[in-house]
XYZ file of C-alpha atoms in Angstrom:
651
model
C -4.690 -7.499 33.033
C -3.705 -4.348 31.128
C -0.814 -2.142 32.111
C -1.559 1.401 33.314
C -1.194 3.964 30.548
C 0.656 7.185 31.152
C -1.879 9.854 31.997
C -0.213 12.211 29.518
C -0.860 9.852 26.595
C -4.118 8.695 24.996
C -4.727 4.985 25.370
C -5.285 4.486 21.635
C -2.744 6.079 19.314
C -3.965 4.792 15.956
C -6.911 2.808 14.649
C -8.818 0.677 14.720
C -8.410 -0.017 11.014
C -10.796 -2.649 9.696
C -8.838 -5.325 7.857
C -9.717 -8.909 6.836
C -13.469 -9.292 7.276
C -15.563 -12.412 6.687
C -18.804 -13.771 8.160
C -16.936 -15.754 10.822
C -13.750 -13.728 11.245
C -12.875 -10.099 11.980
C -9.362 -8.655 11.885
C -8.653 -5.143 13.159
C -5.362 -3.270 13.563
C -4.692 -0.686 16.239
C -1.878 0.768 18.330
C -2.113 1.718 21.987
C 0.193 3.543 24.363
C 0.005 0.524 26.678
C -1.165 -3.077 26.560
C -4.933 -2.752 26.412
C -7.674 -4.984 27.748
C -10.439 -4.731 25.148
C -14.115 -5.644 25.075
C -15.674 -6.198 21.663
C -19.335 -5.615 20.960
C -21.133 -6.255 17.669
C -24.556 -4.815 16.896
C -27.145 -5.835 14.328
C -29.521 -3.259 12.820
C -32.498 -2.239 14.899
C -31.175 -3.599 18.185
C -29.646 -1.626 21.048
C -28.449 -4.845 22.660
C -25.170 -6.277 21.367
C -25.351 -9.441 19.284
C -21.830 -10.248 20.528
C -20.247 -8.989 23.759
C -16.973 -10.364 25.103
C -13.720 -9.325 26.710
C -11.051 -10.306 24.206
C -8.523 -12.887 25.353
C -4.926 -13.523 24.340
C -6.331 -15.906 21.746
C -8.174 -12.978 20.143
C -5.470 -10.306 20.386
C -1.764 -10.434 19.590
C 0.207 -7.615 21.214
C 3.658 -6.447 20.154
C 5.504 -3.815 22.129
C 7.759 -1.677 19.923
C 8.384 1.178 22.353
C 8.109 2.182 25.983
C 4.605 3.505 25.241
C 3.779 1.789 21.948
C 1.908 -1.520 21.621
C 0.580 -2.878 18.354
C -2.664 -4.859 18.792
C -3.885 -7.190 16.053
C -7.414 -8.308 16.865
C -8.179 -11.588 15.095
C -11.607 -12.667 16.268
C -13.101 -15.969 15.138
C -16.866 -16.147 15.639
C -18.871 -19.240 16.485
C -21.959 -17.871 14.741
C -21.805 -16.329 11.285
C -22.523 -12.667 10.793
C -25.262 -11.746 8.326
C -24.258 -10.596 4.856
C -25.384 -7.417 3.099
C -26.188 -5.853 6.482
C -24.672 -2.943 8.385
C -22.991 -4.407 11.461
C -21.882 -2.017 14.177
C -18.745 -2.715 16.187
C -17.416 -1.111 19.330
C -14.307 -1.528 21.442
C -14.473 -0.831 25.146
C -11.632 -0.105 27.525
C -11.326 0.662 31.195
C -10.724 4.110 32.665
C -7.981 6.435 31.486
C -5.356 4.921 33.782
C -5.863 1.481 32.273
C -7.451 -0.088 35.391
C -9.859 -2.862 34.492
C -11.622 -3.437 37.777
C -15.270 -4.389 37.739
C -16.208 -0.942 39.018
C -14.234 1.012 36.458
C -16.158 2.941 33.834
C -15.602 1.560 30.361
C -14.732 3.956 27.567
C -15.977 3.202 24.054
C -15.012 4.410 20.603
C -17.299 7.451 20.817
C -15.377 8.414 23.978
C -11.782 7.928 22.838
C -12.086 8.315 19.039
C -15.334 10.144 18.194
C -13.894 11.102 14.796
C -14.292 7.432 13.737
C -18.096 7.551 14.051
C -20.337 8.752 11.239
C -22.723 11.602 12.111
C -25.408 10.382 14.509
C -23.650 7.060 15.169
C -22.132 5.821 18.420
C -19.729 3.375 16.781
C -18.316 2.474 13.349
C -19.946 -0.198 11.222
C -19.145 -2.445 8.297
C -20.876 -4.571 5.669
C -19.892 -8.042 4.513
C -21.220 -8.355 0.986
C -22.243 -11.684 -0.449
C -21.019 -10.501 -3.839
C -18.532 -7.805 -4.726
C -20.764 -5.247 -6.365
C -18.696 -2.101 -5.793
C -14.968 -1.680 -5.077
C -12.859 1.304 -4.067
C -9.191 1.182 -5.033
C -6.150 3.390 -5.350
C -2.437 3.765 -4.677
C 0.273 6.350 -4.035
C -0.616 8.379 -0.936
C 2.169 10.939 -0.583
C 1.494 13.162 2.440
C 3.208 16.312 1.171
C 1.718 16.231 -2.312
C -0.176 19.426 -3.083
C -3.213 17.310 -4.015
C -5.963 16.592 -1.510
C -6.239 13.154 0.128
C -8.355 10.653 -1.808
C -9.248 8.806 1.407
C -11.385 11.815 2.316
C -13.377 11.129 -0.840
C -13.816 7.528 0.348
C -15.265 8.913 3.571
C -17.574 11.128 1.531
C -18.846 8.076 -0.339
C -19.843 6.579 3.036
C -21.702 9.765 3.939
C -23.430 9.782 0.543
C -24.474 6.138 0.893
C -25.911 6.665 4.392
C -28.073 3.593 5.053
C -28.060 2.306 1.445
C -25.851 -0.772 1.715
C -25.771 -1.238 -2.040
C -24.091 2.171 -2.484
C -21.275 1.400 -0.071
C -18.057 -0.136 -1.460
C -17.687 -3.787 -0.485
C -14.036 -3.146 0.361
C -11.088 -0.825 -0.206
C -8.008 -2.077 -2.043
C -4.848 -0.025 -1.482
C -2.593 -1.191 -4.282
C 0.808 0.209 -3.347
C 2.799 3.101 -1.895
C 0.664 3.517 1.201
C 3.662 5.390 2.609
C 6.644 7.027 0.956
C 9.570 5.814 3.040
C 11.976 7.254 0.487
C 10.326 10.647 -0.048
C 9.595 12.353 3.266
C 8.852 16.022 3.868
C 10.906 17.915 6.421
C 7.897 18.582 8.706
C 6.933 14.894 8.505
C 10.449 13.773 9.461
C 10.438 16.277 12.328
C 7.111 14.840 13.551
C 8.498 11.295 13.205
C 11.457 12.139 15.423
C 9.252 13.900 17.955
C 6.917 10.896 18.125
C 9.847 8.489 18.557
C 10.944 10.453 21.594
C 7.442 10.903 22.987
C 6.572 7.202 22.789
C 10.048 5.866 23.477
C 10.156 3.798 20.289
C 12.944 1.254 20.505
C 16.351 2.069 19.058
C 18.789 -0.024 17.022
C 22.499 -0.208 16.248
C 23.492 0.493 12.635
C 26.338 -1.491 11.084
C 28.817 -0.051 8.569
C 27.181 3.341 8.783
C 28.597 6.771 9.537
C 26.091 6.923 12.407
C 26.367 4.309 15.128
C 22.688 3.933 15.988
C 19.221 5.317 15.390
C 19.465 7.855 18.224
C 22.688 9.275 16.811
C 21.014 9.369 13.392
C 18.381 11.805 14.685
C 21.088 14.065 16.114
C 23.290 14.113 13.013
C 23.496 17.544 11.305
C 22.718 15.904 7.941
C 19.606 14.099 9.186
C 17.302 16.742 7.649
C 17.408 17.274 3.870
C 20.894 15.744 3.469
C 20.453 12.055 4.190
C 21.959 11.175 0.854
C 25.246 11.800 2.689
C 24.286 9.233 5.334
C 22.879 6.540 3.077
C 25.258 3.717 2.161
C 27.368 4.073 -0.942
C 28.843 1.222 -2.929
C 32.433 2.396 -3.121
C 33.494 -0.880 -1.516
C 32.260 -2.736 -4.574
C 33.927 -0.924 -7.466
C 32.851 -3.374 -10.176
C 29.203 -2.994 -9.350
C 29.559 0.762 -8.921
C 30.986 1.114 -12.405
C 28.343 -1.069 -14.026
C 25.373 0.211 -12.061
C 26.100 3.928 -11.836
C 28.460 4.482 -14.727
C 31.435 4.926 -12.434
C 29.920 7.719 -10.336
C 29.889 7.373 -6.582
C 26.190 7.454 -5.692
C 24.028 6.087 -2.914
C 22.610 2.613 -3.276
C 19.199 4.240 -2.965
C 18.333 5.733 -6.313
C 15.298 7.848 -5.481
C 15.646 11.478 -6.530
C 14.117 12.494 -3.201
C 16.405 10.651 -0.780
C 17.145 13.786 1.232
C 14.933 12.537 4.090
C 14.907 8.792 3.328
C 13.750 6.782 6.363
C 16.433 4.519 7.793
C 15.626 3.053 11.214
C 12.727 0.803 12.138
C 11.389 3.292 14.664
C 11.269 5.954 11.928
C 9.177 3.752 9.634
C 6.841 2.680 12.446
C 6.353 6.298 13.495
C 5.499 7.270 9.935
C 2.761 4.634 9.762
C 1.228 6.082 12.931
C 1.355 9.584 11.488
C -0.121 8.760 8.065
C -3.109 6.945 9.599
C -3.870 8.740 12.853
C -4.802 12.315 13.774
C -4.214 11.410 17.435
C -0.443 11.123 17.105
C -0.150 14.591 15.604
C -1.410 16.017 18.880
C 1.611 14.469 20.605
C 4.379 15.919 18.456
C 6.128 19.147 17.699
C 6.966 20.128 14.150
C 8.889 23.255 15.074
C 11.660 23.412 12.477
C 15.113 22.215 13.495
C 18.165 24.349 12.862
C 18.433 24.520 9.070
C 20.227 26.459 6.379
C 18.260 29.257 4.721
C 17.631 27.077 1.656
C 16.455 24.076 3.677
C 14.334 26.298 5.930
C 12.539 27.649 2.854
C 11.895 24.102 1.644
C 10.603 23.130 5.094
C 8.181 26.049 5.168
C 7.033 25.291 1.646
C 6.194 21.713 2.670
C 4.470 22.774 5.881
C 1.226 23.910 4.216
C 0.795 20.570 2.437
C 1.453 18.656 5.676
C -1.018 20.877 7.537
C -3.702 20.077 4.951
C -2.884 16.378 5.183
C -3.208 16.398 8.978
C -6.486 18.308 8.808
C -7.967 15.522 6.668
C -6.777 12.621 8.817
C -9.949 12.330 10.972
C -11.980 11.628 7.834
C -9.325 9.397 6.274
C -9.120 7.283 9.432
C -12.922 7.098 9.587
C -12.967 5.588 6.100
C -10.395 2.984 7.165
C -12.487 2.138 10.232
C -15.621 1.426 8.140
C -14.418 -0.405 5.034
C -12.623 -3.763 5.006
C -9.197 -2.648 3.774
C -6.575 -4.760 2.015
C -3.078 -3.617 1.071
C -0.028 -4.625 -0.918
C 3.349 -2.928 -1.165
C 4.976 -1.237 -4.094
C 8.434 0.282 -4.229
C 7.927 3.484 -2.197
C 6.730 1.471 0.811
C 10.399 0.411 0.922
C 12.489 2.492 -1.506
C 12.320 3.671 -5.110
C 13.403 1.051 -7.678
C 13.191 -1.685 -5.047
C 14.462 -4.909 -6.691
C 14.464 -3.262 -10.114
C 17.159 -5.618 -11.398
C 19.421 -8.432 -10.273
C 22.263 -5.927 -10.094
C 20.231 -3.616 -7.843
C 19.580 -6.533 -5.501
C 23.213 -7.612 -5.390
C 24.420 -4.067 -4.835
C 21.936 -3.369 -2.060
C 21.863 -6.629 -0.140
C 25.626 -7.129 -0.002
C 25.945 -3.937 2.056
C 24.863 -4.470 5.709
C 23.542 -0.919 6.111
C 21.423 -0.853 2.949
C 20.229 -4.385 3.689
C 19.064 -3.193 7.112
C 17.235 -0.174 5.646
C 15.261 -2.367 3.252
C 14.706 -4.928 6.009
C 13.365 -2.325 8.425
C 10.801 -1.192 5.863
C 9.761 -4.824 5.342
C 9.360 -5.427 9.085
C 7.182 -2.328 9.368
C 5.171 -3.339 6.280
C 4.530 -6.768 7.780
C 3.352 -5.305 11.080
C 1.294 -2.411 9.710
C 0.009 -3.721 6.360
C 0.704 -7.344 5.468
C -0.314 -8.940 8.775
C -3.874 -7.667 8.549
C -4.364 -8.981 5.009
C -3.851 -12.601 6.002
C -2.670 -13.222 9.604
C -2.235 -16.950 8.962
C 0.481 -16.321 6.346
C 2.764 -14.799 8.982
C 2.304 -17.361 11.755
C 5.816 -18.748 11.251
C 7.387 -15.275 11.208
C 5.719 -13.962 14.362
C 7.907 -15.782 16.936
C 11.012 -14.099 15.497
C 9.318 -10.703 15.543
C 8.111 -11.214 19.103
C 11.614 -12.253 20.160
C 13.047 -9.120 18.545
C 10.604 -6.746 20.252
C 11.074 -8.543 23.594
C 14.855 -8.125 23.271
C 14.476 -4.337 23.499
C 12.192 -4.112 26.506
C 15.033 -3.929 29.041
C 17.649 -1.872 27.256
C 15.477 0.040 24.725
C 17.702 -1.269 21.873
C 16.842 -4.192 19.619
C 19.222 -7.114 19.770
C 21.315 -6.628 16.647
C 21.783 -10.315 15.822
C 18.043 -10.972 16.126
C 17.266 -8.006 13.901
C 19.708 -9.126 11.217
C 18.332 -12.672 11.333
C 14.773 -11.400 10.973
C 15.757 -9.212 8.027
C 17.423 -12.193 6.348
C 14.282 -14.292 6.753
C 11.982 -11.579 5.409
C 14.165 -11.058 2.357
C 13.618 -14.765 1.614
C 9.903 -14.708 2.483
C 7.641 -15.658 -0.440
C 4.099 -15.271 0.869
C 3.435 -11.551 0.675
C 0.815 -12.257 -2.016
C -2.648 -13.487 -1.028
C -6.087 -14.401 -2.333
C -9.527 -13.482 -1.021
C -12.292 -16.049 -1.350
C -14.817 -13.439 -2.350
C -17.236 -13.561 -5.257
C -15.524 -13.021 -7.605
C -12.178 -14.149 -6.190
C -9.489 -11.516 -5.645
C -5.841 -12.410 -6.312
C -3.342 -9.865 -4.974
C 0.103 -10.114 -6.555
C 3.489 -9.452 -4.991
C 5.319 -7.922 -7.950
C 8.364 -6.877 -5.907
C 10.051 -9.901 -4.321
C 9.390 -12.822 -6.701
C 10.968 -11.310 -9.785
C 12.231 -12.907 -12.988
C 15.858 -11.784 -13.085
C 17.555 -11.286 -16.419
C 19.971 -14.092 -17.272
C 21.694 -12.092 -20.012
C 22.367 -8.786 -18.285
C 22.025 -8.300 -14.527
C 21.458 -4.565 -15.025
C 18.343 -5.059 -17.150
C 14.967 -4.750 -15.400
C 13.646 -7.965 -13.892
C 10.253 -9.368 -14.835
C 7.622 -8.430 -12.263
C 6.873 -12.103 -11.542
C 9.135 -15.069 -12.110
C 8.023 -18.266 -13.834
C 7.091 -19.988 -10.561
C 5.023 -17.021 -9.363
C 3.253 -16.803 -12.719
C 2.492 -20.520 -12.476
C 1.014 -19.915 -9.021
C -1.121 -17.141 -10.486
C -2.406 -19.458 -13.174
C -3.284 -22.116 -10.606
C -5.113 -19.530 -8.470
C -7.354 -18.426 -11.317
C -7.767 -21.515 -13.488
C -11.335 -22.725 -13.647
C -12.757 -19.476 -12.200
C -15.494 -17.819 -14.215
C -14.409 -14.338 -13.145
C -11.435 -13.008 -11.213
C -10.106 -9.691 -9.926
C -6.321 -9.441 -10.098
C -4.492 -6.715 -8.176
C -1.232 -5.837 -9.913
C 0.439 -2.709 -8.471
C 1.908 -1.915 -11.896
C -0.553 -1.984 -14.828
C -0.365 -5.100 -16.977
C -1.559 -3.152 -20.016
C -0.085 0.307 -19.619
C 0.500 3.295 -21.880
C 2.460 2.145 -24.929
C 4.470 5.339 -25.392
C 5.689 5.315 -21.793
C 6.610 1.634 -22.036
C 8.500 2.385 -25.273
C 10.445 5.190 -23.567
C 11.306 2.861 -20.701
C 12.452 0.225 -23.180
C 14.661 2.748 -24.976
C 16.386 3.846 -21.772
C 16.883 0.206 -20.792
C 18.459 -0.482 -24.185
C 21.094 2.209 -23.589
C 21.743 0.932 -20.061
C 19.862 3.592 -18.058
C 16.760 1.861 -16.665
C 16.957 3.773 -13.370
C 16.326 7.115 -15.044
C 12.751 6.262 -16.041
C 11.720 3.539 -13.550
C 11.720 0.931 -16.304
C 9.312 -1.397 -14.524
C 6.386 -2.713 -16.505
C 5.041 -6.124 -17.415
C 6.328 -5.911 -20.981
C 9.909 -4.985 -19.998
C 10.995 -8.627 -19.557
C 10.367 -10.895 -22.536
C 9.970 -14.121 -20.557
C 7.519 -12.681 -18.004
C 5.550 -10.909 -20.746
C 5.182 -14.051 -22.861
C 4.074 -16.228 -19.933
C 1.563 -13.593 -18.805
C 0.052 -13.279 -22.273
C -0.101 -17.069 -22.574
C -2.085 -17.214 -19.339
C -4.707 -14.960 -20.881
C -4.853 -17.257 -23.920
C -5.185 -20.508 -21.924
C -8.347 -22.489 -22.666
C -9.305 -22.695 -18.970
C -8.554 -19.103 -18.089
C -11.435 -17.088 -16.554
C -13.899 -15.539 -18.950
C -13.701 -12.222 -17.112
C -10.549 -10.497 -15.850
C -10.638 -7.227 -13.947
C -7.092 -5.982 -13.352
C -6.771 -3.249 -10.715
C -3.527 -1.269 -10.679
C -1.948 1.982 -9.511
C 1.702 3.116 -9.393
C 1.803 5.542 -12.339
C 0.197 8.691 -10.791
C -2.544 8.961 -13.416
C -5.689 6.969 -14.097
C -6.886 5.169 -17.206
C -8.967 2.204 -18.383
C -8.251 -0.200 -21.239
C -10.560 -2.860 -22.637
C -8.355 -5.748 -23.762
C -9.242 -8.696 -26.022
C -7.353 -11.387 -27.887
C -7.229 -10.500 -31.575
C -7.862 -14.071 -32.727
C -10.604 -14.704 -30.132
C -12.301 -11.403 -29.263
C -15.195 -12.902 -27.275
C -13.130 -14.580 -24.532
C -11.538 -13.693 -22.207
C -12.867 -10.212 -21.513
C -10.150 -8.171 -19.817
C -10.374 -4.748 -18.220
C -7.214 -2.911 -17.132
C -8.390 -0.345 -14.562
C -5.736 1.944 -13.101
C -6.335 4.446 -10.290
C -3.408 6.566 -9.118
C -2.679 8.376 -6.980
C -4.684 8.702 -3.817
C -2.568 11.749 -2.972
C -0.168 12.272 -5.848
C -0.311 13.497 -9.421
C 1.822 13.361 -12.563
C 3.192 16.754 -13.745
C 0.222 18.103 -15.674
C 2.008 19.677 -18.657
C 4.170 16.589 -19.171
C 1.107 14.349 -18.902
C -0.751 16.300 -21.609
C 2.232 16.019 -23.940
C 2.668 12.282 -23.383
C -1.057 11.618 -23.777
C -1.071 13.467 -27.098
C 2.084 11.772 -28.380
C 0.746 8.346 -27.434
C -2.417 8.956 -29.476
C -0.400 10.059 -32.473
C 2.207 7.299 -32.435
C -0.037 4.389 -31.459
C -3.193 5.162 -33.403
C -5.298 2.129 -34.438
C -3.584 1.717 -37.793
C -0.081 2.651 -36.666
C 2.523 0.010 -37.594
C 4.211 0.702 -34.247
C 1.532 -1.420 -32.558
C 3.025 -4.517 -34.175
C 6.402 -3.907 -32.525
C 4.956 -4.269 -29.033
C 5.008 -7.572 -27.131
C 1.230 -7.474 -26.739
C 0.502 -7.305 -30.466
C -1.685 -10.389 -30.007
C -4.006 -8.254 -27.885
C -6.406 -5.554 -29.032
C -6.206 -2.731 -26.498
C -9.050 -0.203 -26.593
C -8.755 2.811 -24.280
C -11.853 4.168 -22.596
C -12.333 7.905 -22.744
C -12.714 9.847 -19.501
C -15.939 11.815 -19.588
C -15.443 15.559 -19.603
C -12.187 15.697 -21.538
C -12.303 17.855 -24.644
C -9.552 16.684 -26.964
C -9.691 12.907 -26.946
C -7.475 12.492 -23.881
C -7.296 9.001 -22.468
C -5.463 9.684 -19.198
C -7.015 11.295 -16.121
C -4.508 13.214 -14.039
C -6.244 14.039 -10.758
C -5.597 12.578 -7.316
C -8.530 10.627 -5.923
C -9.990 7.161 -5.635
C -11.243 4.633 -8.170
C -14.725 3.113 -7.980
C -15.675 0.008 -9.969
C -19.226 -1.351 -10.075
C -19.610 -5.010 -11.022
C -22.566 -7.091 -12.200
C -23.319 -10.644 -11.091
C -20.875 -12.027 -13.682
C -18.053 -9.875 -12.294
C -18.031 -7.534 -15.301
C -17.579 -3.794 -14.765
C -20.781 -1.884 -15.406
C -19.400 1.498 -14.336
C -15.807 2.665 -13.892
C -15.282 5.990 -12.151
C -12.471 8.092 -10.801
C -13.528 10.384 -7.956
C -11.258 13.392 -7.606
C -9.905 13.917 -4.096
C -11.254 17.474 -3.921
C -14.568 17.167 -5.780
C -15.966 15.965 -9.070
C -14.404 13.221 -11.133
C -15.058 11.279 -14.295
C -16.555 8.124 -15.749
C -14.576 6.099 -18.254
C -16.777 5.593 -21.296
C -16.485 2.685 -23.703
C -14.699 3.801 -26.855
C -16.377 3.553 -30.239
C -13.171 2.599 -32.072
C -10.370 0.204 -31.259
C -6.836 1.133 -30.437
């Protein structure tokens, strides 16, 4: 029996987002303003009668209440009969009348009634396709709401419109490879909307330990809460030795992002942001009237408002794309905070402080609930009782039990199953390059390897014996040599934080093991590596110098969905990279990957030999039956795009 929803609130606040999708299992994510009783219908082509029609039970839906009027629903439906492959399958979710009554006489409301923006033109419900073979993939990372660039998810929606009924033209799935939110870089109007939504939905509060604000409610009322949160974030003055080593003696926040002025802190802030980056519905519930600000901050707020307005205007189409394509996600640093787990020293500095530990933990809880859970619900079965106990602890007093929250954070910081594999054809292996790091044994301040030896061994076991594999690595495995050299130079002088010195070649042990995996006799013949992170797009063909026929490796990077590298700086770095690392340059032999021949593909339409494409958008990769890329494209978020053409000469 569902609870009555408040008449002033829509029943569904966000979603559904289509997540893990196989022939006998459907996973969807959505948030309601009350606990919803849902009826699922599935439709096969050419039939007006549902192929499947059932009221979902507690076995099919897990509900988590995280506010007075906020309930997360994870639909995990196991089917007795297999769905057909390579076929458009319609799905619909029915609910009772607007007050939440579910009597037999109540009129049921369906997606076209409560979320018509999720339906393609002429359709009464969303649909999806389960492909027997991965023939076309969409992928991208770095969706920053207040970037001046348009939203690449709108271009994903356009690809669905262009495909119409042609199943073969529709992407088999969408891979979001990191930074789905920017918890550490939030616009003033976005933070204002977050706070308004917290109040409107009654999102649960929390106490904050060793902070200058006592709890999350006081945080929202603090005069420094807008544009000056660096004053509220924890410093490390209590640990002078680490302060001196990590920050050169300067008193700085633990959080090293240059844009920490509106860094999210509380769990309700992060949860509210997820609702606002995925749902146009929630924006109708909030006010973004500016708070009282200084003249300088008010000017910044107004300057960000236009970008946020454009972002909100595109959300109906972005959410429609997420409702139609099976969508898989993995975190990168901005889903938590910039430089997250950069080095052993960063970890020690951050996690020894209760306040900074809580901030990171809150972002991880929200990631689990809003991203990770839908990738692989089974992986989080052991964690869910603790999360359910935490949310239940707030239902009476509106504040989370502090001890339960700290215990949950501790367990998630030890959790080692954020990574996952998809038994598709070819297999997809999604790497967690953030929490299983290879820490430097010589200098705790040096950047950690992106995977430790055990995690790299797990990767090898996942792919060994496969003919072809798709590996999702948020950071490129084979990046731009000049940028990696600059990062190495700053690391050498003890300043890795200045340039985000995080790449696969930054740690000798991790780099050597990774390159040995590619040279193993039983490694797959075909590797497609999908990455993001860097805010520009590029493609490298990679081969072993001593064995150029096997394996065949493609490094395909698409970034960002809504973010771009500074254009003038990008042009300079692209040009310098071509000069310094030309095919015959001796500098190539000083890189850790000198055993590999790396050949950049040229983006079509560039005039001066550029190799990097600096436009927000989405990547599209078309694969043949052997899992080899036959076409690699970058669709610009506004219009147009490029194809990456095979180079005539090696690099």
